[in-house]
């Protein structure tokens, strides 16, 4: 998939070198994508240059004209203008409105409820670096989401079914939703009560795949996608800035007020993360396998550190096991300091067989 994305965004057929993480690869793609869009901004500036020194009646399109004039600051007399220039501006405005609505439809929900002026104002935000980058990032994420196949080459349904029998939640870093669909689970949203977490397609942390509805994440089986899922392309965590954004959002949820900071509030139903997978992090023993937990997994590593602090501070004695077949001494030391027992195995297939044979 990396070679396909590289070819699509660079036009080059090259083999991707080993050793690069997906996070690093995505950050490079994002940088490459931003470069040609400077010319797009320049094109709209040229439109403004064509009309900046004209005399025009702006009663019908004052906001649009103000926007155009602000690109290169200019002053001019608006007392008189010929009809040809008015028609020219009207055509430019109509084209801009149509383009604005199309961009909004690709990046926002409920676009039908937006007026033309709403769409124009949203797209005006493209001329701030943060908004422009977000639109481009969303476009890349939608493209990445479309690359995931509907089926995987391996069959995990037996393993997932066995875990379901234990009524245990699954936290996965996979973007694709195949493991849920492999057992015919349905996508569900754990609705908030009071001040609990409200759904957003950018951070769908209260969304899970399950056979049955549950009242909280500890109640029973559910598959939770902590790094986002392809059902909501904007939720996919790809670059380092995405992971840092998750850290900041989770930090505010975990430590945002005196109650959560001073008391063991994260095991109660009156903290904001009660209806999200974060509730599992701080209230369940962990059994981790099939996850490299490399340095680029900034968000998950940070969460495990917060979990260890929480466990020690309130004497929760949360347990953890990390299964690997080729772990470095440094990573083993790191995990053991977080309270995990490291179990080294030769072959993961044996682990899967043990699970399904129970």
Coordinates of C-alpha atoms in Angstrom, one line a residue:
X1 CA 0.0 0.0 0.0
X2 CA 2.9 2.4 0.8
X3 CA 4.3 2.0 -2.7
X4 CA 0.8 2.7 -4.3
X5 CA 0.4 5.9 -2.2
X6 CA 3.9 7.0 -3.1
X7 CA 3.3 6.5 -6.7
X8 CA -0.1 8.3 -6.5
X9 CA 1.3 11.4 -4.7
X10 CA 4.7 11.7 -6.3
X11 CA 4.2 10.1 -9.7
X12 CA 7.3 7.9 -9.1
X13 CA 7.5 4.2 -9.2
X14 CA 10.0 3.5 -6.4
X15 CA 10.5 0.9 -3.8
X16 CA 10.0 2.2 -0.3
X17 CA 13.1 1.5 1.9
X18 CA 12.7 -0.7 4.9
X19 CA 12.9 0.9 8.4
X20 CA 10.5 3.7 7.8
X21 CA 7.3 3.8 10.0
X22 CA 3.9 4.4 8.6
X23 CA 3.8 7.6 10.7
X24 CA 7.0 8.9 9.1
X25 CA 5.8 7.9 5.7
X26 CA 2.5 9.8 6.1
X27 CA 4.2 12.9 7.3
X28 CA 6.3 12.9 4.1
X29 CA 3.2 12.5 2.0
X30 CA 1.6 15.4 3.8
X31 CA 4.6 17.6 3.1
X32 CA 4.6 16.6 -0.6
X33 CA 0.9 17.3 -0.9
X34 CA 1.1 20.8 0.6
X35 CA 3.7 22.0 -1.9
X36 CA 1.5 22.3 -5.1
X37 CA -1.4 23.9 -3.2
X38 CA 0.6 27.1 -2.9
X39 CA -0.1 27.7 -6.6
X40 CA -3.8 27.3 -5.9
X41 CA -3.7 30.1 -3.4
X42 CA -1.7 32.2 -5.9
X43 CA -4.4 31.7 -8.6
X44 CA -7.1 33.2 -6.3
X45 CA -4.8 36.0 -5.5
X46 CA -4.5 36.7 -9.2
X47 CA -8.3 36.9 -9.5
X48 CA -8.1 39.6 -6.8
X49 CA -5.4 41.4 -8.7
X50 CA -7.6 41.6 -11.8
X51 CA -10.3 43.5 -10.0
X52 CA -8.5 45.3 -7.2
X53 CA -8.1 48.5 -9.2
X54 CA -11.6 48.5 -10.7
X55 CA -14.6 50.5 -9.7
X56 CA -17.4 48.2 -8.7
X57 CA -20.8 48.2 -7.0
X58 CA -20.4 45.8 -4.1
X59 CA -23.9 45.9 -2.6
X60 CA -24.6 42.4 -3.7
X61 CA -21.2 40.8 -3.0
X62 CA -19.5 42.9 -0.4
X63 CA -18.3 40.0 1.7
X64 CA -16.8 38.2 -1.3
X65 CA -15.2 41.3 -2.6
X66 CA -13.8 42.2 0.9
X67 CA -12.3 38.7 0.9
X68 CA -10.7 39.2 -2.5
X69 CA -9.3 42.6 -1.6
X70 CA -7.7 41.4 1.6
X71 CA -5.5 38.9 -0.2
X72 CA -3.2 41.7 -1.6
X73 CA -4.2 44.9 0.4
X74 CA -5.6 47.5 -1.9
X75 CA -7.7 50.7 -2.0
X76 CA -9.7 51.9 -4.9
X77 CA -12.7 54.0 -5.9
X78 CA -16.0 52.0 -6.1
X79 CA -18.2 54.8 -7.5
X80 CA -18.3 53.5 -11.1
X81 CA -17.8 50.2 -12.9
X82 CA -18.9 48.9 -16.3
X83 CA -21.4 46.1 -16.7
X84 CA -18.8 43.7 -18.2
X85 CA -16.8 43.8 -15.0
X86 CA -19.9 43.2 -12.9
X87 CA -20.8 40.2 -15.0
X88 CA -17.2 39.0 -14.8
X89 CA -17.2 39.2 -11.0
X90 CA -20.6 37.5 -10.8
X91 CA -19.2 34.6 -12.8
X92 CA -16.2 34.3 -10.6
X93 CA -18.4 34.4 -7.5
X94 CA -20.7 31.7 -8.7
X95 CA -17.8 29.5 -9.6
X96 CA -16.2 30.1 -6.2
X97 CA -19.6 29.2 -4.4
X98 CA -19.9 26.0 -6.4
X99 CA -16.2 25.1 -5.5
X100 CA -16.8 26.0 -1.9
X101 CA -19.9 23.8 -1.6
X102 CA -18.1 20.9 -3.2
X103 CA -15.1 21.2 -0.8
X104 CA -17.5 21.3 2.2
X105 CA -19.4 18.2 1.0
X106 CA -16.1 16.3 1.0
X107 CA -15.0 17.4 4.4
X108 CA -18.1 18.2 6.5
X109 CA -21.3 16.5 7.6
X110 CA -24.7 18.0 7.0
X111 CA -23.5 20.2 4.2
X112 CA -27.1 20.4 2.8
X113 CA -28.0 22.6 5.8
X114 CA -25.3 25.2 5.0
X115 CA -26.1 28.2 2.9
X116 CA -23.9 29.3 0.0
X117 CA -22.4 32.0 2.2
X118 CA -21.7 29.5 5.0
X119 CA -19.7 27.4 2.5
X120 CA -17.8 30.4 1.2
X121 CA -16.9 31.4 4.7
X122 CA -15.7 27.9 5.6
X123 CA -13.5 27.8 2.5
X124 CA -12.1 31.2 3.2
X125 CA -10.4 29.5 6.1
X126 CA -8.3 27.7 3.6
X127 CA -6.2 30.8 3.5
X128 CA -5.0 30.2 7.0
X129 CA -2.4 27.5 7.2
X130 CA -4.1 25.4 9.8
X131 CA -7.4 25.2 7.9
X132 CA -5.8 24.6 4.6
X133 CA -3.6 21.8 6.0
X134 CA -6.6 20.2 7.7
X135 CA -8.6 20.0 4.4
X136 CA -5.6 18.4 2.6
X137 CA -5.0 16.0 5.5
X138 CA -8.6 14.9 5.4
X139 CA -8.3 14.3 1.6
X140 CA -5.3 12.1 2.2
X141 CA -7.0 10.2 5.0
X142 CA -10.0 9.5 2.8
X143 CA -7.7 8.1 0.2
X144 CA -5.8 5.9 2.7
X145 CA -9.1 4.6 4.1
X146 CA -10.2 3.6 0.6
X147 CA -7.1 1.5 0.2
X148 CA -8.0 -1.0 2.9
X149 CA -9.6 -4.1 1.4
X150 CA -13.0 -5.4 2.6
X151 CA -11.4 -8.7 3.6
X152 CA -8.0 -9.7 5.0
X153 CA -5.8 -12.5 3.8
X154 CA -6.0 -14.2 7.3
X155 CA -9.0 -15.4 9.2
X156 CA -9.4 -14.1 12.7
X157 CA -13.0 -14.9 13.3
X158 CA -12.3 -18.0 15.5
X159 CA -10.0 -15.9 17.7
X160 CA -12.4 -13.0 18.0
X161 CA -15.3 -15.3 18.8
X162 CA -13.3 -16.9 21.6
X163 CA -12.5 -13.5 23.1
X164 CA -16.2 -12.6 22.8
X165 CA -17.0 -15.7 24.9
X166 CA -14.9 -14.2 27.7
X167 CA -17.0 -10.9 27.4
X168 CA -13.7 -9.0 27.2
X169 CA -13.3 -5.7 25.3
X170 CA -10.8 -5.5 22.5
X171 CA -8.7 -2.4 21.8
X172 CA -7.1 -2.4 18.4
X173 CA -4.8 0.0 16.6
X174 CA -6.1 -1.3 13.2
X175 CA -8.0 1.2 11.0
X176 CA -9.9 -1.4 9.1
X177 CA -13.1 -2.9 10.6
X178 CA -12.5 -6.4 9.3
X179 CA -12.2 -8.1 12.8
X180 CA -15.7 -6.7 13.7
X181 CA -17.3 -7.7 10.4
X182 CA -15.7 -11.1 10.6
X183 CA -18.1 -12.0 13.4
X184 CA -21.0 -9.9 12.0
X185 CA -20.7 -7.3 14.7
X186 CA -22.4 -4.0 14.1
X187 CA -21.0 -0.5 14.6
X188 CA -22.6 1.1 17.6
X189 CA -22.2 4.4 19.5
X190 CA -22.2 4.4 23.3
X191 CA -24.5 7.4 24.0
X192 CA -23.4 9.8 26.7
X193 CA -25.2 10.5 30.0
X194 CA -24.9 14.0 31.4
X195 CA -21.3 15.3 30.9
X196 CA -20.0 12.1 29.3
X197 CA -18.2 12.1 26.0
X198 CA -20.2 13.2 22.9
X199 CA -19.6 11.7 19.5
X200 CA -17.4 13.4 16.9
X201 CA -16.3 11.7 13.7
X202 CA -12.8 13.2 14.2
X203 CA -12.4 11.5 17.6
X204 CA -15.0 8.7 17.6
X205 CA -13.9 7.3 21.0
X206 CA -17.3 6.2 22.0
X207 CA -17.8 4.0 18.9
X208 CA -17.4 0.3 19.0
X209 CA -18.3 -2.9 17.0
X210 CA -20.3 -5.3 19.0
X211 CA -23.0 -8.0 18.8
X212 CA -25.1 -6.4 21.6
X213 CA -25.4 -2.9 23.0
X214 CA -23.6 -2.3 26.2
X215 CA -24.1 0.3 28.9
X216 CA -20.4 1.0 29.5
X217 CA -17.1 -0.4 27.9
X218 CA -16.5 -2.7 30.9
X219 CA -19.8 -4.4 30.6
X220 CA -18.9 -6.9 27.9
X221 CA -17.5 -7.6 24.5
X222 CA -16.8 -4.7 22.1
X223 CA -14.1 -3.8 19.6
X224 CA -12.7 -0.3 20.0
X225 CA -10.5 1.4 17.4
X226 CA -8.1 3.7 19.4
X227 CA -6.3 5.1 16.4
X228 CA -9.5 5.7 14.4
X229 CA -11.4 3.6 11.8
X230 CA -12.1 3.7 8.1
X231 CA -15.8 4.3 8.7
X232 CA -14.8 7.8 9.7
X233 CA -11.8 8.7 7.5
X234 CA -11.1 11.9 9.4
X235 CA -10.5 9.9 12.6
X236 CA -7.5 7.9 11.2
X237 CA -4.4 8.8 13.1
X238 CA -1.5 8.8 10.6
X239 CA 1.1 11.5 11.3
X240 CA 2.9 12.6 14.4
X241 CA 0.7 15.7 14.7
X242 CA -2.4 13.4 14.8
X243 CA -1.0 11.4 17.7
X244 CA 0.0 14.5 19.6
X245 CA -3.5 15.8 19.1
X246 CA -4.8 12.6 20.6
X247 CA -2.5 13.1 23.6
X248 CA -3.7 16.6 24.2
X249 CA -7.4 15.6 23.9
X250 CA -7.0 12.6 26.3
X251 CA -4.9 14.7 28.7
X252 CA -7.7 17.2 29.1
X253 CA -10.2 14.4 29.6
X254 CA -8.1 12.6 32.2
X255 CA -6.7 15.6 34.1
X256 CA -8.9 18.5 33.2
X257 CA -10.3 19.3 36.6
X258 CA -9.6 18.9 40.3
X259 CA -11.8 15.8 40.7
X260 CA -10.0 13.7 38.1
X261 CA -6.6 15.0 39.3
X262 CA -7.0 14.4 43.0
X263 CA -9.4 11.5 43.3
X264 CA -9.8 8.1 41.7
X265 CA -12.6 9.4 39.5
X266 CA -11.7 7.4 36.4
X267 CA -13.4 4.3 37.8
X268 CA -16.8 6.1 38.2
X269 CA -19.5 7.0 35.9
X270 CA -19.2 10.7 36.4
X271 CA -16.0 11.3 34.5
X272 CA -16.1 12.4 30.8
X273 CA -14.4 9.2 29.5
X274 CA -16.8 6.8 31.1
X275 CA -18.5 5.9 27.8
X276 CA -15.2 5.6 25.8
X277 CA -12.4 3.1 25.4
X278 CA -10.4 5.3 27.8
X279 CA -12.5 3.7 30.6
X280 CA -11.0 0.3 29.7
X281 CA -7.5 1.7 29.9
X282 CA -7.9 2.7 33.5
X283 CA -10.1 -0.2 34.8
X284 CA -9.1 -3.4 33.0
X285 CA -6.1 -5.7 33.1
X286 CA -4.3 -5.7 29.7
X287 CA -3.2 -8.5 27.5
X288 CA -1.2 -7.1 24.5
X289 CA -0.1 -9.1 21.5
X290 CA 0.4 -8.4 17.8
X291 CA 1.5 -4.8 18.6
X292 CA 5.1 -3.7 18.0
X293 CA 4.7 -0.6 20.3
X294 CA 7.5 1.2 18.5
X295 CA 8.6 4.7 19.3
X296 CA 6.1 6.2 16.8
X297 CA 3.2 4.9 18.9
X298 CA 3.4 8.1 20.9
X299 CA -0.2 8.1 21.9
X300 CA -0.5 4.5 23.2
X301 CA 2.9 4.7 25.0
X302 CA 1.8 7.9 26.7
X303 CA -1.5 6.2 27.8
X304 CA 0.3 3.2 29.3
X305 CA 2.5 5.6 31.3
X306 CA -0.7 7.4 32.6
X307 CA -2.2 4.1 33.4
X308 CA 0.8 3.1 35.4
X309 CA 0.8 6.4 37.3
X310 CA -2.9 6.0 38.0
X311 CA -2.5 2.4 39.2
X312 CA 0.3 3.4 41.6
X313 CA -1.4 6.5 42.9
X314 CA -4.7 4.8 43.9
X315 CA -3.3 1.3 44.5
X316 CA -5.4 -0.2 41.6
X317 CA -2.9 -3.0 41.0
X318 CA -3.8 -3.1 37.3
X319 CA -2.1 -6.1 35.7
X320 CA -0.7 -6.4 32.2
X321 CA 0.9 -9.0 29.9
X322 CA 2.9 -8.2 26.8
X323 CA 3.4 -11.1 24.3
X324 CA 6.2 -10.9 21.7
X325 CA 8.5 -13.1 19.7
X326 CA 11.4 -10.7 19.3
X327 CA 11.5 -8.0 22.0
X328 CA 14.5 -5.8 22.6
X329 CA 16.0 -5.5 26.1
X330 CA 15.1 -1.8 26.2
X331 CA 11.5 -2.3 25.4
X332 CA 11.3 -5.2 27.8
X333 CA 12.7 -2.9 30.6
X334 CA 10.2 -0.1 29.6
X335 CA 7.2 -2.4 29.8
X336 CA 8.3 -4.0 33.1
X337 CA 8.6 -0.6 34.7
X338 CA 4.9 0.0 33.7
X339 CA 3.8 -3.2 35.5
X340 CA 3.7 -5.5 32.5
X341 CA 4.9 -9.1 32.6
X342 CA 6.7 -9.8 29.3
X343 CA 6.1 -13.2 27.8
X344 CA 8.4 -14.3 25.0
X345 CA 7.2 -16.9 22.5
X346 CA 8.5 -18.4 19.3
X347 CA 5.5 -18.3 17.1
X348 CA 2.3 -16.3 17.3
X349 CA 0.4 -19.1 15.5
X350 CA 0.8 -21.2 18.6
X351 CA -0.8 -18.4 20.7
X352 CA -3.8 -18.3 18.3
X353 CA -4.2 -22.0 18.5
X354 CA -4.1 -21.9 22.3
X355 CA -6.8 -19.3 22.3
X356 CA -9.1 -21.1 20.0
X357 CA -8.5 -24.4 21.7
X358 CA -9.6 -23.2 25.2

